[in-house]
Amino acid sequence: MREHGGVNSGAISGGVHVFPVRVYYEDTDAGGVVYYANYLKFAERARTEMMHLLADGYGELLADGEIAFAVRRCEADFLAPARLDDLLEVHTTVTDAGGSSVTAEQVIRHDESDITRLRMRLACVNQAGRPTRIPSALRAALQTLTPS
């Protein structure tokens, strides 16, 4: 696992980014089960940390407002619940990195079992919220993760 700015950014191995997540009390509902929307938050954190690992200067691109990624489409299959204090892993695979969009498949696992599967389509947008091209260095880095 690698740190970026003091944060555990996970690791990339075999074209898959693996990001660890511990379930905190704030992530759960009254029954101690992870609230469904929090799986999307776990996936977002994993994608952000993957981008930081892939591209030096990713944080500056965001901070300068040069680009942002907006979720265009999200499909989710919730297979089993996670509970308070579970240790999860978010496995992210980039399946396509086009000129202005990225498609990723994310699997959240607990004890080697898939508990949530997500398919995300992200659009790269400019400050005005309009589609824009992914900066070439970032796009090239993303393409190193796409299957041939």
C-alpha positions as a printed NumPy array, in Angstrom:
array([[  0.   ,   0.   ,   0.   ],
       [  1.229,   3.495,  -0.798],
       [  0.634,   6.793,   0.895],
       [ -0.139,  10.033,  -0.892],
       [ -0.136,  13.14 ,   1.25 ],
       [ -0.328,  11.044,   4.436],
       [ -3.345,   9.099,   3.159],
       [ -3.337,   5.388,   2.405],
       [ -3.957,   5.404,  -1.33 ],
       [ -4.107,   1.66 ,  -1.733],
       [ -2.122,  -0.148,  -4.398],
       [ -2.288,  -1.004,  -8.076],
       [ -1.467,  -4.586,  -8.992],
       [ -2.193,  -6.391, -12.232],
       [ -4.211,  -3.448, -13.55 ],
       [ -6.513,  -3.349, -10.513],
       [ -6.493,  -0.676,  -7.83 ],
       [ -7.214,  -2.067,  -4.354],
       [ -8.276,   0.374,  -1.646],
       [ -8.923,  -0.597,   1.998],
       [-11.954,   0.754,   3.877],
       [-13.01 ,   0.186,   7.477],
       [-16.717,   0.552,   8.247],
       [-17.257,   3.218,  10.906],
       [-20.329,   3.842,  13.031],
       [-21.228,   6.851,  10.851],
       [-21.446,   4.532,   7.814],
       [-24.189,   2.383,   9.312],
       [-27.922,   2.62 ,   9.849],
       [-29.781,   1.958,  13.095],
       [-29.296,  -1.784,  12.613],
       [-25.515,  -1.56 ,  12.304],
       [-25.581,  -2.311,   8.559],
       [-23.863,  -0.041,   6.031],
       [-26.403,   2.37 ,   4.549],
       [-26.621,   1.712,   0.799],
       [-25.478,   5.206,  -0.314],
       [-22.233,   4.81 ,   1.617],
       [-21.044,   2.128,  -0.788],
       [-20.983,   4.896,  -3.411],
       [-18.838,   6.991,  -1.056],
       [-16.412,   4.109,  -0.579],
       [-16.173,   3.728,  -4.361],
       [-15.611,   7.472,  -4.826],
       [-12.769,   7.479,  -2.294],
       [-11.172,   4.528,  -4.064],
       [-11.366,   6.178,  -7.51 ],
       [ -9.912,   9.409,  -6.139],
       [ -6.991,   7.629,  -4.506],
       [ -6.423,   5.618,  -7.696],
       [ -6.168,   8.866,  -9.664],
       [ -3.65 ,  10.253,  -7.157],
       [ -1.524,   7.119,  -7.568],
       [ -1.746,   7.222, -11.353],
       [ -1.057,  10.876, -12.025],
       [  1.268,  13.219, -10.217],
       [ -0.461,  16.575, -10.201],
       [ -3.997,  15.156, -10.17 ],
       [ -4.772,  17.144,  -7.028],
       [ -3.616,  20.351,  -8.706],
       [ -5.865,  19.713, -11.716],
       [ -8.815,  19.509,  -9.343],
       [ -7.741,  22.377,  -7.086],
       [ -7.147,  24.7  , -10.05 ],
       [-10.595,  23.855, -11.35 ],
       [ -9.095,  22.741, -14.64 ],
       [-11.126,  19.526, -14.665],
       [-13.477,  17.458, -12.586],
       [-15.107,  14.086, -13.077],
       [-18.889,  13.896, -12.904],
       [-20.77 ,  10.626, -12.631],
       [-22.728,  10.191, -15.852],
       [-24.075,   6.723, -15.118],
       [-23.982,   4.359, -12.163],
       [-25.228,   0.784, -11.956],
       [-25.11 ,  -0.945,  -8.587],
       [-25.779,  -4.48 ,  -7.429],
       [-25.948,  -4.874,  -3.661],
       [-25.21 ,  -8.524,  -2.937],
       [-24.618,  -8.711,   0.808],
       [-24.414,  -6.27 ,   3.715],
       [-21.307,  -4.897,   5.395],
       [-21.433,  -4.173,   9.109],
       [-19.809,  -1.963,  11.685],
       [-16.013,  -2.434,  11.914],
       [-15.799,  -4.698,   8.846],
       [-12.623,  -4.351,   6.811],
       [-13.528,  -3.948,   3.146],
       [-11.559,  -3.652,  -0.062],
       [-12.663,  -1.677,  -3.099],
       [-11.26 ,  -3.199,  -6.302],
       [-11.33 ,  -0.772,  -9.24 ],
       [-10.728,  -1.752, -12.855],
       [-10.74 ,   0.877, -15.6  ],
       [-12.499,  -0.725, -18.566],
       [-12.323,   2.259, -20.937],
       [-10.517,   5.596, -20.977],
       [-11.755,   7.668, -23.894],
       [-11.17 ,  11.244, -24.898],
       [-13.531,  12.753, -22.349],
       [-14.898,   9.843, -20.318],
       [-13.831,   6.913, -18.184],
       [-15.68 ,   3.683, -17.476],
       [-14.777,   1.717, -14.366],
       [-15.974,  -1.424, -12.682],
       [-15.716,  -1.453,  -8.916],
       [-16.221,  -4.409,  -6.617],
       [-16.452,  -3.965,  -2.869],
       [-15.34 ,  -7.093,  -1.048],
       [-15.465,  -8.396,   2.5  ],
       [-13.548, -11.546,   3.435],
       [-12.876, -12.339,  -0.248],
       [-16.598, -12.185,  -1.087],
       [-18.145,  -9.612,  -3.418],
       [-20.74 ,  -7.609,  -1.509],
       [-21.337,  -4.746,  -3.979],
       [-20.644,  -4.414,  -7.702],
       [-20.653,  -1.02 ,  -9.388],
       [-20.242,   0.079, -12.986],
       [-19.482,   3.779, -13.333],
       [-19.302,   6.053, -16.363],
       [-17.536,   9.329, -15.559],
       [-17.452,  12.428, -17.733],
       [-14.519,  14.82 , -17.613],
       [-15.901,  18.361, -17.323],
       [-14.455,  21.878, -17.235],
       [-15.239,  24.703, -14.813],
       [-18.476,  25.444, -16.659],
       [-19.581,  21.818, -16.26 ],
       [-19.205,  21.101, -19.965],
       [-17.49 ,  17.984, -21.306],
       [-13.797,  18.448, -21.932],
       [-10.913,  16.222, -22.92 ],
       [ -9.064,  14.325, -20.231],
       [ -5.533,  15.776, -19.988],
       [ -3.245,  13.603, -22.101],
       [ -0.928,  12.507, -19.259],
       [ -3.871,  11.432, -17.103],
       [ -5.569,   9.677, -20.014],
       [ -2.349,   7.793, -20.824],
       [ -2.038,   6.737, -17.177],
       [ -5.661,   5.535, -17.132],
       [ -5.127,   3.575, -20.323],
       [ -2.341,   1.596, -18.647],
       [ -5.099,   0.028, -16.524],
       [ -7.485,  -0.844, -19.341],
       [ -7.475,  -4.424, -20.622],
       [ -5.954,  -4.859, -24.07 ]])
